[in-house]
Amino acid sequence: MVRDLMHDPMFLGMKSRQATKDDAEVARDLLDTLSAHRETCVGMAANMIGKTVRIIAFFDGIKLTLMYNPEIISKSAPFETEESCLSLLGAPRKTTRFRTVKVKYQDSNFAWRTKTFTGFTAQIIQHETDHCNGILI
């Protein structure tokens, strides 16, 4: 189900709890909502649809990817950039990101995975993982 977007910075600033298999409906809603906003959005975290649970979804340029409980375990090559967010109204904001990140996460079967991402996909993951941690750009 496509959900309304959350714009309350106090809510968005809260840390999200660990996801469990009981959060499958939240994950489906997150994927549906991201798909509905595909023209203007490349990634979302569950708190953007009003659920404080560690789930992110993003388009990696080829496919839609879902991660439960993502954690960035290493990062390299910092750079300055500007980002926008559907949950935050106004102009793009300056932030520091890393060109390469290694992420530990659970897939849709709740199997643990570790994968390295680079470029724009790494930037999207950092933005959405920040959401899970209550960090806003």
PDB file of C-alpha atoms in Angstrom:
ATOM      1  CA  MET A   1       0.000   0.000   0.000  1.00  0.00           C
ATOM      2  CA  VAL A   2       1.267   3.458  -0.868  1.00  0.00           C
ATOM      3  CA  ARG A   3       1.651   5.457   2.355  1.00  0.00           C
ATOM      4  CA  ASP A   4       1.685   9.205   3.001  1.00  0.00           C
ATOM      5  CA  LEU A   5       5.114  10.738   3.486  1.00  0.00           C
ATOM      6  CA  MET A   6       6.214  11.876   6.930  1.00  0.00           C
ATOM      7  CA  HIS A   7       7.462  15.475   7.156  1.00  0.00           C
ATOM      8  CA  ASP A   8       7.733  15.967  10.946  1.00  0.00           C
ATOM      9  CA  PRO A   9      11.447  16.556  11.736  1.00  0.00           C
ATOM     10  CA  MET A  10      10.954  15.491  15.375  1.00  0.00           C
ATOM     11  CA  PHE A  11       9.611  12.101  14.246  1.00  0.00           C
ATOM     12  CA  LEU A  12      12.248  11.763  11.518  1.00  0.00           C
ATOM     13  CA  GLY A  13      14.956  12.523  14.096  1.00  0.00           C
ATOM     14  CA  MET A  14      14.093   9.441  16.171  1.00  0.00           C
ATOM     15  CA  LYS A  15      16.305   6.342  15.902  1.00  0.00           C
ATOM     16  CA  SER A  16      14.576   3.330  14.409  1.00  0.00           C
ATOM     17  CA  ARG A  17      14.286  -0.050  16.117  1.00  0.00           C
ATOM     18  CA  GLN A  18      15.639  -3.285  14.624  1.00  0.00           C
ATOM     19  CA  ALA A  19      13.424  -4.859  11.990  1.00  0.00           C
ATOM     20  CA  THR A  20      12.022  -8.366  12.406  1.00  0.00           C
ATOM     21  CA  LYS A  21      10.135 -10.749  10.134  1.00  0.00           C
ATOM     22  CA  ASP A  22       6.946  -9.247  11.601  1.00  0.00           C
ATOM     23  CA  ASP A  23       7.770  -6.044   9.669  1.00  0.00           C
ATOM     24  CA  ALA A  24       7.174  -7.576   6.232  1.00  0.00           C
ATOM     25  CA  GLU A  25       4.075  -5.419   5.689  1.00  0.00           C
ATOM     26  CA  VAL A  26       6.094  -2.265   6.436  1.00  0.00           C
ATOM     27  CA  ALA A  27       8.660  -3.403   3.862  1.00  0.00           C
ATOM     28  CA  ARG A  28       5.944  -3.977   1.236  1.00  0.00           C
ATOM     29  CA  ASP A  29       4.448  -0.547   1.932  1.00  0.00           C
ATOM     30  CA  LEU A  30       7.898   1.028   1.675  1.00  0.00           C
ATOM     31  CA  LEU A  31       8.511  -0.609  -1.714  1.00  0.00           C
ATOM     32  CA  ASP A  32       5.045   0.440  -2.944  1.00  0.00           C
ATOM     33  CA  THR A  33       5.564   4.020  -1.777  1.00  0.00           C
ATOM     34  CA  LEU A  34       9.036   4.267  -3.305  1.00  0.00           C
ATOM     35  CA  SER A  35       7.709   2.869  -6.587  1.00  0.00           C
ATOM     36  CA  ALA A  36       4.916   5.455  -6.568  1.00  0.00           C
ATOM     37  CA  HIS A  37       7.527   8.236  -6.206  1.00  0.00           C
ATOM     38  CA  ARG A  38      10.027   6.764  -8.651  1.00  0.00           C
ATOM     39  CA  GLU A  39      10.062   9.902 -10.818  1.00  0.00           C
ATOM     40  CA  THR A  40      11.365  12.079  -7.959  1.00  0.00           C
ATOM     41  CA  CYS A  41      12.949   9.660  -5.462  1.00  0.00           C
ATOM     42  CA  VAL A  42      15.670   6.987  -5.551  1.00  0.00           C
ATOM     43  CA  GLY A  43      15.510   5.737  -1.966  1.00  0.00           C
ATOM     44  CA  MET A  44      13.411   5.671   1.188  1.00  0.00           C
ATOM     45  CA  ALA A  45      13.656   4.595   4.792  1.00  0.00           C
ATOM     46  CA  ALA A  46      10.666   3.263   6.727  1.00  0.00           C
ATOM     47  CA  ASN A  47      10.472   6.354   8.931  1.00  0.00           C
ATOM     48  CA  MET A  48       9.621   8.353   5.808  1.00  0.00           C
ATOM     49  CA  ILE A  49       6.290   6.477   5.783  1.00  0.00           C
ATOM     50  CA  GLY A  50       5.772   6.838   9.528  1.00  0.00           C
ATOM     51  CA  LYS A  51       7.371   3.595  10.761  1.00  0.00           C
ATOM     52  CA  THR A  52      10.419   3.758  13.042  1.00  0.00           C
ATOM     53  CA  VAL A  53      11.944   0.473  11.943  1.00  0.00           C
ATOM     54  CA  ARG A  54      15.332  -0.160  10.277  1.00  0.00           C
ATOM     55  CA  ILE A  55      14.272  -0.882   6.697  1.00  0.00           C
ATOM     56  CA  ILE A  56      15.486   0.912   3.576  1.00  0.00           C
ATOM     57  CA  ALA A  57      14.638   0.534  -0.092  1.00  0.00           C
ATOM     58  CA  PHE A  58      16.369   2.042  -3.116  1.00  0.00           C
ATOM     59  CA  PHE A  59      16.781   1.882  -6.881  1.00  0.00           C
ATOM     60  CA  ASP A  60      20.369   0.961  -7.718  1.00  0.00           C
ATOM     61  CA  GLY A  61      19.973   1.957 -11.359  1.00  0.00           C
ATOM     62  CA  ILE A  62      18.922  -1.556 -12.367  1.00  0.00           C
ATOM     63  CA  LYS A  63      16.607  -2.943  -9.723  1.00  0.00           C
ATOM     64  CA  LEU A  64      14.746  -2.149  -6.547  1.00  0.00           C
ATOM     65  CA  THR A  65      16.668  -3.311  -3.454  1.00  0.00           C
ATOM     66  CA  LEU A  66      15.386  -3.807   0.094  1.00  0.00           C
ATOM     67  CA  MET A  67      17.595  -3.983   3.200  1.00  0.00           C
ATOM     68  CA  TYR A  68      16.572  -4.872   6.736  1.00  0.00           C
ATOM     69  CA  ASN A  69      18.776  -3.575   9.560  1.00  0.00           C
ATOM     70  CA  PRO A  70      21.458  -1.956   7.374  1.00  0.00           C
ATOM     71  CA  GLU A  71      24.677  -0.937   9.064  1.00  0.00           C
ATOM     72  CA  ILE A  72      27.583   0.783   7.327  1.00  0.00           C
ATOM     73  CA  ILE A  73      30.666  -1.016   8.608  1.00  0.00           C
ATOM     74  CA  SER A  74      33.304   0.835   6.593  1.00  0.00           C
ATOM     75  CA  LYS A  75      33.521   3.847   4.308  1.00  0.00           C
ATOM     76  CA  SER A  76      36.174   5.573   2.220  1.00  0.00           C
ATOM     77  CA  ALA A  77      36.804   8.522  -0.086  1.00  0.00           C
ATOM     78  CA  PRO A  78      34.752  11.361   1.422  1.00  0.00           C
ATOM     79  CA  PHE A  79      33.308  14.081  -0.798  1.00  0.00           C
ATOM     80  CA  GLU A  80      31.032  17.093  -0.410  1.00  0.00           C
ATOM     81  CA  THR A  81      27.661  17.061  -2.134  1.00  0.00           C
ATOM     82  CA  GLU A  82      24.107  18.388  -1.935  1.00  0.00           C
ATOM     83  CA  GLU A  83      21.045  16.213  -1.395  1.00  0.00           C
ATOM     84  CA  SER A  84      17.305  16.614  -1.303  1.00  0.00           C
ATOM     85  CA  CYS A  85      14.769  14.486   0.537  1.00  0.00           C
ATOM     86  CA  LEU A  86      11.054  13.970  -0.046  1.00  0.00           C
ATOM     87  CA  SER A  87      10.511  14.205   3.703  1.00  0.00           C
ATOM     88  CA  LEU A  88      12.347  17.503   4.072  1.00  0.00           C
ATOM     89  CA  LEU A  89      10.867  20.476   2.303  1.00  0.00           C
ATOM     90  CA  GLY A  90      13.074  23.179   0.836  1.00  0.00           C
ATOM     91  CA  ALA A  91      16.271  23.420  -1.146  1.00  0.00           C
ATOM     92  CA  PRO A  92      18.977  20.758  -1.328  1.00  0.00           C
ATOM     93  CA  ARG A  93      21.295  20.652   1.687  1.00  0.00           C
ATOM     94  CA  LYS A  94      25.075  20.256   1.810  1.00  0.00           C
ATOM     95  CA  THR A  95      26.462  17.053   3.299  1.00  0.00           C
ATOM     96  CA  THR A  96      29.557  14.849   3.315  1.00  0.00           C
ATOM     97  CA  ARG A  97      29.261  11.368   1.810  1.00  0.00           C
ATOM     98  CA  PHE A  98      31.691   8.582   0.968  1.00  0.00           C
ATOM     99  CA  ARG A  99      32.272   7.138  -2.509  1.00  0.00           C
ATOM    100  CA  THR A 100      32.545   3.564  -1.179  1.00  0.00           C
ATOM    101  CA  VAL A 101      30.676   1.912   1.690  1.00  0.00           C
ATOM    102  CA  LYS A 102      30.584  -1.634   2.991  1.00  0.00           C
ATOM    103  CA  VAL A 103      27.157  -2.534   4.359  1.00  0.00           C
ATOM    104  CA  LYS A 104      26.043  -5.362   6.607  1.00  0.00           C
ATOM    105  CA  TYR A 105      22.294  -6.009   6.265  1.00  0.00           C
ATOM    106  CA  GLN A 106      19.603  -8.648   6.171  1.00  0.00           C
ATOM    107  CA  ASP A 107      17.941  -9.536   2.878  1.00  0.00           C
ATOM    108  CA  SER A 108      14.243 -10.292   2.389  1.00  0.00           C
ATOM    109  CA  ASN A 109      14.792 -13.794   3.840  1.00  0.00           C
ATOM    110  CA  PHE A 110      16.552 -12.265   6.872  1.00  0.00           C
ATOM    111  CA  ALA A 111      19.869 -13.826   5.867  1.00  0.00           C
ATOM    112  CA  TRP A 112      22.831 -11.623   6.776  1.00  0.00           C
ATOM    113  CA  ARG A 113      24.771 -10.197   3.845  1.00  0.00           C
ATOM    114  CA  THR A 114      27.787  -7.940   3.528  1.00  0.00           C
ATOM    115  CA  LYS A 115      28.333  -6.040   0.310  1.00  0.00           C
ATOM    116  CA  THR A 116      30.407  -3.108  -0.923  1.00  0.00           C
ATOM    117  CA  PHE A 117      28.692  -0.331  -2.874  1.00  0.00           C
ATOM    118  CA  THR A 118      30.202   2.570  -4.797  1.00  0.00           C
ATOM    119  CA  GLY A 119      29.148   5.802  -6.457  1.00  0.00           C
ATOM    120  CA  PHE A 120      25.571   7.006  -6.426  1.00  0.00           C
ATOM    121  CA  THR A 121      24.237   3.753  -4.939  1.00  0.00           C
ATOM    122  CA  ALA A 122      26.615   4.182  -1.978  1.00  0.00           C
ATOM    123  CA  GLN A 123      25.358   7.747  -1.548  1.00  0.00           C
ATOM    124  CA  ILE A 124      21.710   6.627  -1.516  1.00  0.00           C
ATOM    125  CA  ILE A 125      22.441   3.933   1.094  1.00  0.00           C
ATOM    126  CA  GLN A 126      24.201   6.478   3.320  1.00  0.00           C
ATOM    127  CA  HIS A 127      21.243   8.872   3.121  1.00  0.00           C
ATOM    128  CA  GLU A 128      18.680   6.183   3.960  1.00  0.00           C
ATOM    129  CA  THR A 129      20.802   4.614   6.702  1.00  0.00           C
ATOM    130  CA  ASP A 130      21.130   8.078   8.234  1.00  0.00           C
ATOM    131  CA  HIS A 131      17.322   8.188   8.331  1.00  0.00           C
ATOM    132  CA  CYS A 132      17.324   4.932  10.334  1.00  0.00           C
ATOM    133  CA  ASN A 133      19.760   6.544  12.764  1.00  0.00           C
ATOM    134  CA  GLY A 134      17.649   9.683  13.161  1.00  0.00           C
ATOM    135  CA  ILE A 135      20.132  11.812  11.188  1.00  0.00           C
ATOM    136  CA  LEU A 136      18.677  14.352   8.772  1.00  0.00           C
ATOM    137  CA  ILE A 137      20.654  16.230   6.125  1.00  0.00           C
TER     138      ILE A 137
END
